Short mmCIF file of C-alpha atoms in Angstrom, two decimals:
data_model
loop_
_atom_site.label_atom_id
_atom_site.label_comp_id
_atom_site.label_asym_id
_atom_site.label_seq_id
_atom_site.Cartn_x
_atom_site.Cartn_y
_atom_site.Cartn_z
CA MET U 155 -55.90 -129.30 -155.89
CA TYR U 156 -58.63 -131.93 -156.35
CA TYR U 157 -60.77 -130.43 -153.65
CA PHE U 158 -60.43 -126.82 -154.73
CA ASP U 159 -64.18 -126.28 -154.38
CA LEU U 160 -64.13 -127.66 -150.94
CA TYR U 161 -61.45 -125.22 -149.76
CA LYS U 162 -63.45 -122.40 -151.30
CA GLU U 163 -66.50 -123.59 -149.47
CA PHE U 164 -64.53 -123.51 -146.09
CA ILE U 165 -63.52 -119.88 -146.68
CA LYS U 166 -67.16 -118.98 -147.64
CA ILE U 167 -68.35 -120.52 -144.34
CA ARG U 168 -65.89 -118.43 -142.30
CA ILE U 169 -66.98 -115.22 -144.04
CA LYS U 170 -70.61 -116.07 -143.55
CA THR U 171 -69.99 -116.59 -139.81
CA ALA U 172 -68.48 -113.13 -139.68
CA LEU U 173 -71.41 -111.61 -141.51
CA GLU U 174 -73.70 -113.31 -139.01
CA TYR U 175 -72.09 -111.29 -136.20
CA ARG U 176 -72.04 -108.08 -138.18
CA ALA U 177 -71.89 -105.47 -135.48
CA SER U 178 -69.00 -107.10 -133.65
CA THR U 179 -67.12 -107.72 -136.94
CA ILE U 180 -67.42 -103.97 -137.86
CA ILE U 181 -66.59 -102.67 -134.42
CA PHE U 182 -63.56 -104.89 -134.14
CA GLY U 183 -62.37 -104.08 -137.67
CA ILE U 184 -62.71 -100.34 -137.08
CA SER U 185 -60.83 -100.41 -133.73
CA GLN U 186 -58.08 -102.33 -135.41
CA MET U 187 -57.94 -99.75 -138.21
CA ILE U 188 -57.76 -96.90 -135.65
CA SER U 189 -54.99 -98.71 -133.86
CA TYR U 190 -52.90 -99.01 -137.05
CA LEU U 191 -53.85 -95.59 -138.13
CA ALA U 192 -52.26 -94.33 -134.87
CA GLU U 193 -49.03 -96.01 -135.80
CA PHE U 194 -49.11 -94.41 -139.21
CA ILE U 195 -49.85 -90.98 -137.78
CA LEU U 196 -46.89 -91.36 -135.32
CA LEU U 197 -44.63 -92.31 -138.26
CA TRP U 198 -45.89 -89.24 -140.13
CA ILE U 199 -45.30 -86.95 -137.12
CA MET U 200 -41.78 -88.19 -136.61
CA VAL U 201 -40.67 -87.98 -140.18
CA SER U 202 -42.40 -84.76 -141.17
CA LYS U 203 -40.71 -83.00 -138.19
CA PHE U 204 -37.33 -83.93 -139.56
CA GLN U 205 -38.27 -83.77 -143.32
CA GLN U 206 -36.72 -87.16 -144.06
CA MET U 207 -35.37 -90.43 -142.78
CA GLY U 208 -32.31 -91.33 -144.88
CA GLN U 209 -33.47 -90.37 -148.29
CA TRP U 210 -37.16 -91.18 -147.70
CA ASN U 211 -39.84 -88.64 -146.76
CA ALA U 212 -42.90 -89.15 -144.68
CA TYR U 213 -45.27 -90.37 -147.49
CA GLU U 214 -42.65 -92.70 -148.87
CA LEU U 215 -42.15 -94.26 -145.41
CA ILE U 216 -45.85 -94.75 -144.99
CA LEU U 217 -45.73 -96.59 -148.32
CA ILE U 218 -43.10 -98.90 -147.05
CA TYR U 219 -45.17 -99.77 -144.00
CA ALA U 220 -48.55 -99.89 -145.93
CA THR U 221 -47.12 -102.32 -148.50
CA ASN U 222 -45.80 -104.41 -145.63
CA LEU U 223 -49.10 -104.39 -143.87
CA MET U 224 -51.10 -105.41 -146.87
CA GLY U 225 -48.87 -108.48 -147.56
CA TYR U 226 -48.97 -109.24 -143.85
CA ALA U 227 -52.83 -109.14 -143.87
CA ILE U 228 -53.19 -111.46 -146.96
CA ALA U 229 -50.77 -113.95 -145.41
CA SER U 230 -52.29 -113.76 -141.96
CA ALA U 231 -55.84 -114.23 -143.29
CA PHE U 232 -54.79 -117.86 -144.10
CA LEU U 233 -52.03 -118.43 -141.52
CA HIS U 234 -52.77 -116.44 -138.34
CA ASN U 235 -55.34 -118.84 -136.84
CA THR U 236 -53.59 -121.76 -138.30
CA SER U 237 -50.31 -120.95 -136.59
CA THR U 238 -51.61 -119.77 -133.35
CA SER U 239 -53.92 -122.71 -132.84
CA PHE U 240 -51.38 -125.24 -134.04
CA VAL U 241 -49.78 -125.98 -130.65
CA GLU U 242 -53.19 -126.59 -129.09
CA LYS U 243 -54.21 -128.82 -132.07
CA ILE U 244 -51.13 -130.94 -131.70
CA ARG U 245 -51.51 -131.23 -127.92
CA THR U 246 -55.08 -132.23 -128.03
CA GLY U 247 -54.66 -134.61 -130.96
CA GLU U 248 -56.99 -132.56 -133.19
CA PHE U 249 -54.25 -132.43 -135.65
CA ASP U 250 -54.16 -136.18 -135.87
CA ALA U 251 -57.78 -136.13 -136.85
CA VAL U 252 -56.93 -133.64 -139.63
CA LEU U 253 -54.37 -136.05 -140.94
CA THR U 254 -56.97 -138.75 -141.40
CA LYS U 255 -59.07 -136.56 -143.64
CA PRO U 256 -58.60 -137.08 -147.44
CA THR U 257 -57.49 -133.48 -147.97
CA ASN U 258 -54.15 -131.72 -147.95
CA PRO U 259 -53.61 -131.00 -144.22
CA LEU U 260 -52.04 -127.56 -144.75
CA LEU U 261 -54.71 -126.40 -147.09
CA TYR U 262 -57.31 -127.79 -144.82
CA LEU U 263 -55.87 -125.84 -141.82
CA CYS U 264 -55.42 -122.61 -143.74
CA THR U 265 -58.90 -122.59 -145.28
CA SER U 266 -60.90 -123.94 -142.39
CA GLY U 267 -59.11 -121.51 -140.13
CA PHE U 268 -59.40 -118.68 -142.54
CA ASN U 269 -59.52 -115.33 -140.60
CA GLN U 270 -61.78 -112.81 -142.37
CA GLY U 271 -60.84 -110.10 -139.83
CA TYR U 272 -57.94 -108.78 -141.95
CA TRP U 273 -60.22 -106.90 -144.25
CA SER U 274 -59.66 -103.79 -142.02
CA HIS U 275 -55.82 -104.07 -142.59
CA ILE U 276 -56.31 -104.30 -146.33
CA LEU U 277 -58.80 -101.45 -146.48
CA LEU U 278 -56.57 -99.14 -144.41
CA SER U 279 -53.41 -99.91 -146.27
CA SER U 280 -55.01 -99.42 -149.70
CA MET U 281 -56.43 -96.12 -148.67
CA LEU U 282 -53.08 -95.05 -147.38
CA MET U 283 -51.37 -96.13 -150.57
CA ILE U 284 -53.78 -94.23 -152.78
CA PHE U 285 -53.37 -91.16 -150.49
CA CYS U 286 -49.58 -91.30 -150.49
CA PHE U 287 -49.05 -92.01 -154.13
CA GLY U 288 -51.44 -89.02 -154.80
CA LYS U 289 -49.49 -86.73 -152.42
CA LEU U 290 -46.18 -87.73 -154.09
CA GLY U 291 -47.68 -86.95 -157.51
CA ILE U 292 -46.78 -90.35 -158.87
CA THR U 293 -48.81 -91.41 -161.85
CA PHE U 294 -49.72 -94.97 -162.39
CA PRO U 295 -49.55 -96.58 -165.80
CA LEU U 296 -50.84 -100.17 -165.89
CA SER U 297 -47.29 -101.56 -165.82
CA LYS U 298 -46.49 -99.85 -162.52
CA PHE U 299 -49.82 -100.85 -161.08
CA LEU U 300 -49.09 -104.51 -161.97
CA PHE U 301 -45.70 -104.17 -160.40
CA LEU U 302 -47.27 -102.99 -157.20
CA LEU U 303 -49.81 -105.78 -157.27
CA ILE U 304 -47.08 -108.37 -157.74
CA THR U 305 -45.05 -106.72 -154.98
CA VAL U 306 -47.94 -107.02 -152.54
CA LEU U 307 -48.57 -110.73 -153.52
CA SER U 308 -44.89 -111.51 -153.25
CA GLY U 309 -44.79 -109.84 -149.83
CA ALA U 310 -47.70 -112.05 -148.80
CA LEU U 311 -45.86 -115.10 -150.00
CA ILE U 312 -42.64 -114.15 -148.09
CA GLN U 313 -44.48 -113.44 -144.85
CA GLY U 314 -46.69 -116.43 -145.19
CA SER U 315 -43.73 -118.67 -145.82
CA ILE U 316 -41.95 -117.41 -142.72
CA GLN U 317 -45.08 -117.82 -140.66
CA LEU U 318 -45.26 -121.40 -141.89
CA MET U 319 -41.58 -122.04 -141.05
CA THR U 320 -42.07 -120.83 -137.53
CA MET U 321 -44.81 -123.46 -137.12
CA ILE U 322 -42.47 -126.33 -137.88
CA PRO U 323 -40.69 -126.57 -134.49
CA THR U 324 -44.19 -127.00 -132.95
CA PHE U 325 -44.23 -130.54 -134.23
CA TRP U 326 -41.83 -131.50 -131.46
CA MET U 327 -41.70 -128.52 -129.03
CA VAL U 328 -44.66 -127.45 -126.94
CA LYS U 329 -43.41 -123.95 -126.22
CA SER U 330 -41.89 -121.99 -129.11
CA ASP U 331 -42.84 -118.43 -128.13
CA ALA U 332 -39.35 -117.24 -128.46
CA ILE U 333 -39.17 -117.93 -132.17
CA LEU U 334 -42.39 -115.98 -132.66
CA ASP U 335 -40.98 -113.09 -130.68
CA LEU U 336 -37.94 -112.99 -132.86
CA LYS U 337 -40.10 -113.03 -135.98
CA TRP U 338 -41.93 -109.95 -134.69
CA GLN U 339 -38.84 -108.10 -133.81
CA ALA U 340 -37.33 -108.78 -137.22
CA TYR U 341 -40.60 -107.43 -138.69
CA GLU U 342 -39.98 -104.15 -136.76
CA PHE U 343 -36.87 -103.51 -138.75
CA VAL U 344 -38.54 -103.43 -142.11
CA LYS U 345 -41.09 -100.73 -141.29
CA TYR U 346 -38.23 -98.36 -142.07
CA PRO U 347 -35.82 -98.03 -144.99
CA LEU U 348 -33.13 -100.70 -144.98
CA SER U 349 -30.47 -98.05 -145.81
CA ILE U 350 -30.58 -96.60 -142.26
CA TYR U 351 -29.20 -99.76 -140.69
CA HIS U 352 -25.72 -101.09 -140.17
CA LYS U 353 -24.34 -103.25 -143.08
CA SER U 354 -24.73 -106.43 -141.07
CA VAL U 355 -28.45 -105.82 -140.54
CA GLN U 356 -28.81 -105.16 -144.27
CA ILE U 357 -27.19 -108.45 -145.07
CA ILE U 358 -29.32 -110.42 -142.65
CA LEU U 359 -32.62 -108.88 -143.86
CA THR U 360 -31.61 -109.45 -147.53
CA LEU U 361 -30.05 -112.94 -147.48
CA ILE U 362 -31.07 -114.68 -144.22
CA ILE U 363 -34.51 -113.37 -143.27
CA PRO U 364 -35.41 -111.72 -146.58
CA TYR U 365 -37.93 -109.24 -145.24
CA ALA U 366 -36.33 -106.41 -147.21
CA PHE U 367 -37.96 -107.82 -150.32
CA ILE U 368 -41.47 -107.33 -148.94
CA SER U 369 -41.50 -103.62 -149.64
CA PHE U 370 -38.06 -101.88 -149.43
CA TYR U 371 -36.45 -103.06 -152.56
CA PRO U 372 -39.57 -102.89 -154.83
CA LEU U 373 -40.52 -99.53 -153.52
CA GLN U 374 -36.96 -98.29 -154.23
CA TYR U 375 -37.77 -98.96 -157.91
CA LEU U 376 -41.34 -97.50 -157.79
CA LEU U 377 -40.16 -94.30 -156.07
CA GLY U 378 -36.92 -93.98 -157.99
CA LYS U 379 -34.65 -94.24 -154.98
CA GLU U 380 -30.89 -94.67 -155.26
CA ASP U 381 -29.84 -95.77 -151.75
CA PHE U 382 -28.50 -99.09 -152.90
CA LEU U 383 -25.47 -99.51 -150.69
CA LEU U 384 -24.32 -103.06 -150.65
CA PHE U 385 -26.24 -104.96 -153.32
CA HIS U 386 -26.95 -104.72 -157.04
CA PRO U 387 -30.09 -102.76 -158.06
CA ILE U 388 -31.40 -105.92 -159.72
CA LEU U 389 -32.73 -106.91 -156.27
CA GLN U 390 -35.62 -104.46 -156.83
CA PHE U 391 -37.15 -106.96 -159.33
CA LEU U 392 -36.42 -110.17 -157.44
CA SER U 393 -39.26 -110.07 -154.85
CA PRO U 394 -41.50 -112.61 -156.75
CA ALA U 395 -38.58 -115.03 -157.12
CA VAL U 396 -37.68 -114.70 -153.44
CA GLY U 397 -41.40 -115.20 -152.54
CA ILE U 398 -41.72 -118.39 -154.64
CA LEU U 399 -38.45 -119.73 -153.50
CA LEU U 400 -39.30 -119.21 -149.84
CA ALA U 401 -42.73 -120.72 -150.32
CA VAL U 402 -41.19 -123.85 -151.90
CA ALA U 403 -38.71 -124.11 -149.10
CA ALA U 404 -41.39 -123.55 -146.41
CA TYR U 405 -43.62 -126.20 -147.94
CA ALA U 406 -40.75 -128.61 -148.27
CA LEU U 407 -39.89 -128.05 -144.59
CA TRP U 408 -43.63 -128.58 -143.72
CA LEU U 409 -43.60 -131.91 -145.53
CA TRP U 410 -40.42 -132.89 -143.87
CA GLY U 411 -41.89 -132.02 -140.40
CA LEU U 412 -44.98 -133.90 -141.21
CA LYS U 413 -43.04 -137.03 -142.15
CA HIS U 414 -41.06 -137.03 -139.00
CA TYR U 415 -44.05 -136.16 -136.76
CA ASN U 416 -45.04 -138.58 -134.06
CA SER U 417 -48.32 -137.79 -132.51
CA SER U 418 -48.34 -136.72 -128.85
CA GLY U 419 -50.46 -139.76 -128.33
CA SER U 420 -53.47 -138.16 -126.70
CA MET K 127 -49.69 -104.75 -97.04
CA SER K 128 -47.04 -107.55 -96.62
CA THR K 129 -49.56 -109.96 -98.15
CA TYR K 130 -49.51 -108.02 -101.39
CA VAL K 131 -45.73 -107.82 -101.38
CA LEU K 132 -45.84 -111.72 -101.20
CA PHE K 133 -48.18 -111.82 -104.16
CA ALA K 134 -45.78 -109.67 -106.16
CA LYS K 135 -42.76 -111.89 -105.07
CA ASN K 136 -44.70 -114.99 -106.16
CA ALA K 137 -45.43 -113.60 -109.55
CA PHE K 138 -41.78 -112.71 -109.88
CA ARG K 139 -40.66 -116.28 -108.95
CA GLN K 140 -43.21 -117.85 -111.30
CA ASN K 141 -41.67 -116.14 -114.30
CA MET K 142 -38.20 -117.40 -113.18
CA THR K 143 -39.12 -120.84 -114.26
CA TYR K 144 -38.98 -119.81 -117.93
CA ARG K 145 -35.23 -119.04 -118.10
CA ALA K 146 -34.63 -119.68 -121.75
CA ASN K 147 -37.55 -117.44 -122.57
CA SER K 148 -35.99 -114.66 -120.52
CA LEU K 149 -32.62 -114.93 -122.25
CA MET K 150 -34.35 -114.69 -125.55
CA LEU K 151 -36.07 -111.59 -124.24
CA VAL K 152 -32.68 -109.91 -123.67
CA PHE K 153 -31.80 -110.60 -127.28
CA THR K 154 -35.09 -109.41 -128.78
CA SER K 155 -35.30 -106.20 -126.67
CA MET K 156 -31.76 -105.39 -127.82
CA LEU K 157 -32.87 -105.68 -131.37
CA GLY K 158 -35.88 -103.44 -130.60
CA LEU K 159 -33.54 -100.72 -129.15
CA LEU K 160 -31.28 -101.09 -132.15
CA VAL K 161 -34.14 -100.28 -134.47
CA GLN K 162 -35.07 -97.22 -132.33
CA PHE K 163 -31.49 -95.95 -132.12
CA ASN K 164 -31.00 -96.35 -135.88
CA ILE K 165 -34.23 -94.46 -136.68
CA TRP K 166 -33.29 -91.52 -134.54
CA GLN K 167 -29.72 -91.49 -135.87
CA ALA K 168 -31.07 -91.44 -139.43
CA LEU K 169 -33.46 -88.66 -138.57
CA TYR K 170 -30.77 -86.52 -136.93
CA THR K 171 -28.08 -86.87 -139.60
CA GLY K 172 -27.93 -83.84 -141.81
CA GLN K 173 -30.08 -81.86 -139.46
CA ASP K 174 -29.34 -78.67 -137.52
CA PRO K 175 -29.51 -79.29 -133.77
CA MET K 176 -33.23 -79.28 -133.01
CA GLU K 177 -34.95 -77.37 -130.21
CA GLN K 178 -32.22 -78.17 -127.76
CA VAL K 179 -33.02 -81.87 -127.96
CA SER K 180 -29.76 -83.61 -128.83
CA LEU K 181 -29.46 -87.04 -130.41
CA HIS K 182 -28.03 -88.42 -127.15
CA GLN K 183 -31.04 -87.16 -125.19
CA MET K 184 -33.24 -88.77 -127.74
CA LEU K 185 -31.56 -92.04 -127.42
CA THR K 186 -31.83 -91.78 -123.59
CA PHE K 187 -35.47 -90.99 -124.09
CA CYS K 188 -35.89 -94.32 -126.06
CA VAL K 189 -34.03 -96.30 -123.39
CA LEU K 190 -36.02 -94.94 -120.46
CA GLN K 191 -39.29 -95.39 -122.35
CA SER K 192 -38.51 -98.99 -123.22
CA LEU K 193 -37.73 -99.70 -119.51
CA LEU K 194 -40.89 -97.95 -118.35
CA ARG K 195 -42.96 -99.78 -121.01
CA SER K 196 -41.92 -103.14 -119.68
CA LEU K 197 -42.39 -101.98 -116.05
CA THR K 198 -46.02 -101.00 -116.83
CA ASN K 199 -46.63 -103.68 -119.42
CA CYS K 200 -49.93 -104.10 -117.60
CA GLY K 201 -51.60 -107.28 -118.61
CA LEU K 202 -53.90 -106.12 -115.81
CA ALA K 203 -56.78 -104.95 -118.06
CA TYR K 204 -56.57 -108.18 -119.98
CA HIS K 205 -56.37 -110.48 -116.92
CA LEU K 206 -59.18 -108.74 -115.13
CA SER K 207 -61.53 -108.85 -118.11
CA ALA K 208 -60.67 -112.56 -118.58
CA LYS K 209 -61.53 -113.11 -114.94
CA ILE K 210 -64.84 -111.36 -115.49
CA ARG K 211 -65.72 -113.16 -118.63
CA SER K 212 -64.85 -116.60 -117.30
CA GLY K 213 -66.82 -115.91 -114.08
CA ASP K 214 -63.69 -116.41 -111.90
CA ILE K 215 -64.48 -112.99 -110.37
CA GLY K 216 -67.17 -114.66 -108.31
CA ASN K 217 -64.39 -116.30 -106.21
CA ASP K 218 -62.68 -112.94 -105.73
CA PHE K 219 -65.80 -111.50 -104.10
CA VAL K 220 -65.44 -113.95 -101.25
CA ARG K 221 -61.67 -113.82 -100.80
CA PRO K 222 -60.49 -111.63 -97.84
CA ILE K 223 -58.26 -109.53 -99.99
CA ASN K 224 -58.60 -106.33 -101.96
CA LEU K 225 -58.90 -107.50 -105.60
CA LYS K 226 -57.43 -104.30 -107.11
CA LEU K 227 -54.35 -104.48 -104.89
CA TYR K 228 -53.97 -108.21 -105.52
CA LEU K 229 -54.12 -107.69 -109.33
CA ILE K 230 -51.66 -104.82 -109.21
CA ALA K 231 -49.25 -106.72 -106.99
CA ASP K 232 -49.44 -109.78 -109.17
CA GLU K 233 -48.96 -107.77 -112.36
CA PHE K 234 -46.16 -105.68 -110.88
CA GLY K 235 -44.24 -108.79 -109.78
CA SER K 236 -44.04 -110.16 -113.27
CA ASP K 237 -43.53 -106.81 -114.89
CA PHE K 238 -40.69 -106.15 -112.53
CA TYR K 239 -39.15 -109.50 -113.53
CA TYR K 240 -39.19 -108.64 -117.20
CA THR K 241 -37.81 -105.15 -116.51
CA CYS K 242 -34.81 -106.66 -114.74
CA PHE K 243 -34.05 -108.43 -118.00
CA GLN K 244 -34.55 -105.25 -120.01
CA VAL K 245 -31.98 -103.42 -117.94
CA ILE K 246 -29.11 -105.57 -119.31
CA PRO K 247 -29.86 -104.93 -123.05
CA ALA K 248 -30.55 -101.23 -122.28
CA ALA K 249 -27.21 -100.87 -120.55
CA ILE K 250 -25.34 -102.63 -123.36
CA MET K 251 -26.92 -100.60 -126.10
CA THR K 252 -26.38 -97.34 -124.22
CA LEU K 253 -22.70 -98.10 -123.81
CA LEU K 254 -22.31 -99.19 -127.39
CA PHE K 255 -23.77 -96.00 -128.66
CA GLY K 256 -22.17 -93.85 -125.93
CA ALA K 257 -25.53 -92.38 -125.28
CA PHE K 258 -25.81 -92.19 -121.46
CA THR K 259 -27.28 -88.95 -120.30
CA PRO K 260 -27.48 -88.29 -116.53
CA PRO K 261 -30.46 -86.38 -115.05
CA ALA K 262 -30.26 -82.65 -115.92
CA SER K 263 -29.63 -81.88 -112.24
CA PRO K 264 -30.11 -83.51 -108.78
CA LEU K 265 -33.47 -81.69 -108.44
CA HIS K 266 -34.56 -83.00 -111.89
CA GLY K 267 -33.47 -86.49 -110.79
CA LEU K 268 -35.52 -86.26 -107.62
CA PHE K 269 -38.63 -85.11 -109.38
CA PHE K 270 -38.06 -87.76 -112.06
CA MET K 271 -38.37 -90.36 -109.30
CA ILE K 272 -41.47 -88.77 -107.82
CA THR K 273 -43.27 -88.42 -111.19
CA LEU K 274 -42.24 -91.81 -112.27
CA LEU K 275 -43.79 -93.43 -109.21
CA LEU K 276 -46.98 -91.44 -109.73
CA GLY K 277 -46.96 -92.25 -113.42
CA ILE K 278 -46.74 -96.00 -112.73
CA ILE K 279 -49.60 -95.79 -110.21
CA LEU K 280 -51.60 -93.92 -112.71
CA GLN K 281 -51.04 -96.52 -115.43
CA TYR K 282 -51.95 -99.41 -113.22
CA PHE K 283 -55.18 -97.62 -111.99
CA PHE K 284 -56.07 -96.86 -115.62
CA ALA K 285 -55.52 -100.47 -116.73
CA TYR K 286 -57.79 -101.60 -113.87
CA LEU K 287 -60.51 -99.20 -115.04
CA VAL K 288 -60.28 -100.52 -118.55
CA GLY K 289 -60.50 -104.04 -117.31
CA LEU K 290 -63.57 -103.39 -115.34
CA LEU K 291 -65.45 -102.40 -118.55
CA ALA K 292 -65.70 -106.16 -119.26
CA PHE K 293 -68.64 -106.18 -116.89
CA TRP K 294 -70.69 -104.26 -119.44
CA LEU K 295 -69.11 -105.15 -122.81
CA LYS K 296 -69.27 -108.62 -124.36
CA THR K 297 -65.88 -108.40 -125.85
CA THR K 298 -63.13 -106.13 -124.56
CA SER K 299 -60.43 -106.81 -126.99
CA PHE K 300 -61.51 -103.86 -129.15
CA VAL K 301 -61.39 -101.58 -126.14
CA THR K 302 -57.83 -102.64 -125.52
CA TRP K 303 -56.92 -101.90 -129.15
CA LEU K 304 -58.54 -98.49 -128.93
CA MET K 305 -57.01 -97.58 -125.63
CA GLY K 306 -53.63 -98.67 -126.90
CA ALA K 307 -53.99 -96.47 -129.93
CA PHE K 308 -54.92 -93.35 -127.91
CA ILE K 309 -52.20 -93.91 -125.39
CA LYS K 310 -49.65 -94.43 -128.15
CA LEU K 311 -50.86 -91.40 -130.06
CA PHE K 312 -51.44 -88.92 -127.28
CA GLY K 313 -49.06 -90.27 -124.53
CA GLY K 314 -45.82 -89.08 -126.12
CA SER K 315 -43.96 -92.16 -125.14
CA VAL K 316 -43.10 -93.31 -128.70
CA ILE K 317 -42.54 -89.84 -130.21
CA PRO K 318 -42.00 -87.10 -127.53
CA LEU K 319 -44.60 -84.46 -127.56
CA TRP K 320 -41.96 -81.79 -128.33
CA PHE K 321 -41.99 -82.98 -131.95
CA TYR K 322 -45.81 -82.97 -132.34
CA PRO K 323 -47.54 -80.53 -134.66
CA ASP K 324 -49.57 -77.83 -132.85
CA LEU K 325 -53.09 -79.30 -133.08
CA LEU K 326 -52.08 -82.80 -131.93
CA ARG K 327 -49.96 -81.43 -129.12
CA ARG K 328 -52.80 -79.36 -127.86
CA ILE K 329 -55.06 -82.34 -127.73
CA ALA K 330 -52.34 -84.38 -125.99
CA LEU K 331 -52.00 -81.67 -123.33
CA CYS K 332 -55.61 -81.95 -122.32
CA LEU K 333 -55.48 -85.73 -121.86
CA PRO K 334 -54.04 -87.70 -118.87
CA PHE K 335 -51.90 -90.04 -121.05
CA ARG K 336 -48.78 -87.79 -121.09
CA TYR K 337 -48.53 -88.18 -117.29
CA PHE K 338 -48.03 -91.89 -117.67
CA SER K 339 -44.37 -91.76 -118.78
CA PHE K 340 -43.75 -88.78 -121.10
CA GLU K 341 -43.59 -86.13 -118.35
CA PRO K 342 -41.25 -88.10 -115.97
CA VAL K 343 -38.81 -88.70 -118.77
CA SER K 344 -39.12 -85.08 -120.02
CA ILE K 345 -38.19 -83.93 -116.47
CA TYR K 346 -35.18 -86.35 -116.36
CA LEU K 347 -33.83 -84.87 -119.55
CA GLY K 348 -34.23 -81.29 -118.35
CA GLN K 349 -36.80 -80.51 -121.04
CA THR K 350 -39.27 -79.38 -118.34
CA ASP K 351 -38.60 -76.23 -116.38
CA PRO K 352 -38.19 -76.61 -112.58
CA GLN K 353 -41.21 -74.26 -111.99
CA ALA K 354 -43.41 -76.83 -113.89
CA PHE K 355 -42.40 -79.68 -111.45
CA LEU K 356 -45.01 -79.11 -108.82
CA PRO K 357 -47.85 -78.51 -111.24
CA THR K 358 -47.00 -81.74 -112.98
CA VAL K 359 -47.05 -83.60 -109.69
CA CYS K 360 -50.36 -82.05 -108.78
CA MET K 361 -51.89 -82.99 -112.16
CA GLN K 362 -50.72 -86.56 -111.73
CA ILE K 363 -52.26 -86.78 -108.32
CA PHE K 364 -55.43 -85.20 -109.67
CA TRP K 365 -55.71 -87.82 -112.42
CA ILE K 366 -54.94 -90.67 -110.02
CA PHE K 367 -57.73 -89.46 -107.85
CA VAL K 368 -60.17 -89.12 -110.79
CA ILE K 369 -59.39 -92.56 -112.15
CA TYR K 370 -59.50 -94.04 -108.63
CA LEU K 371 -62.94 -92.61 -108.09
CA LEU K 372 -64.21 -93.84 -111.47
CA GLY K 373 -62.85 -97.26 -110.58
CA ARG K 374 -64.71 -97.24 -107.31
CA LEU K 375 -67.92 -96.11 -109.05
CA LEU K 376 -67.66 -98.84 -111.67
CA TRP K 377 -66.85 -101.44 -109.13
CA SER K 378 -69.83 -100.63 -106.89
CA ARG K 379 -72.15 -100.78 -109.95
CA ALA K 380 -70.57 -104.10 -111.03
CA GLU K 381 -70.97 -105.68 -107.57
CA LYS K 382 -74.78 -105.33 -108.03
CA LEU K 383 -74.56 -106.91 -111.51
CA VAL K 384 -72.87 -110.12 -110.45
CA ILE K 385 -75.09 -113.08 -109.94
CA VAL K 386 -73.45 -116.20 -108.57
CA GLN K 387 -75.20 -119.32 -109.82
CA GLY K 388 -74.52 -122.29 -107.59
CA GLY K 389 -70.93 -123.23 -106.84
#
């Protein structure tokens, strides 16, 4: 953390660049918002036609997805560029240059590759959250607000850690698209309540790829749901612990990868 | 014509080199279908049978749509705009082939390859869930094939049109996002239009997107009356014609825009 100010400066530069191209930043952000909004509208059409999916109604389902999306946006702001350009950086030897810098390589990559474009996701998901909580008539004392905030941050940690983990094979493999594909497909599952799936899927998404902690379990608590099925209700409060645990594991894996990394030699 | 068949074959073969990738694809698309099936099962439990659309029909709808989606995955808009932005398009002006047909053939070859790999997971999932629904009648089946073919042509032509916009726009990625959103929302391929609220359905009925893949599958499942078959086909041909003309118009304008600097 010595160079905290330096990392802050990197992020500032990225944001300033975006402000320089204001029109394109805004047009791009709005189109992305419309694209996500279309998904939310489809979700709403589907569930409101049938009243509910499992025990969840349309607004509650939108909340599951919106909470997911906000965590995803925060994680991706730091890791999207980092993970997508990593293969290229290794191939060209640019990563080797990063290693010679007197900084933490991961923090350097995350901050110098900061993607400011995710403001649109965060704006859209917070508007939808306010709208849906309002529609559901849920009042928000400070404690619940803090719970939601911690949930979003834990979600960001979980998704960020998994993004980081999918980068590790890149140290040795040139093409690892398949792993990314699988990550996306797993993500598709947690847009909907975990309780609608077969038990095996529930176990996988709780214990192996713990995506269910991003929004399903904590929202069960916030919305007073009782579709627990397999596990103990205590899981509703474990998202921060899962997030921190995963982050530590992901960072340990990263360090291990770094230690065993041999440059491509170019 | 045989030249373009060759282009398509080549694209098909090119993809064959990534075998591990294709196997992974079988697995991931199975997961995708599993999510879809589980969603509709959850929605249908505890419901009265809805509007003559049974759960099995709905699952068949998902399977057919997923196959169609991979058959018209259409990286065409993306590849064309990349060609335009990089300036590669200059070379295509001098080649003795029709660029549009070449792009379509190339794209179709690789889409067809991926679809072959989608058929396996689709079949497995359908059998597992016992959800196979045959066409409502031989006539429905016949018109399904006709409208399907026209729908595919329509989608490729539309993607070509979107790609051409790159001649005028500095970045096209936002157009792709927007078009994707409109097609998803008004095409009825994710959620069938039967389930739409009145206002949204009325908008969707005026737009061409439902002829892409919703109408063919609706015919297959017998949700469309036989007397609506011919009007559907006519509307598809009408839209193909409109989009074809628009493409011609944009292309002739674009030809004048292109300046080749040296070689």
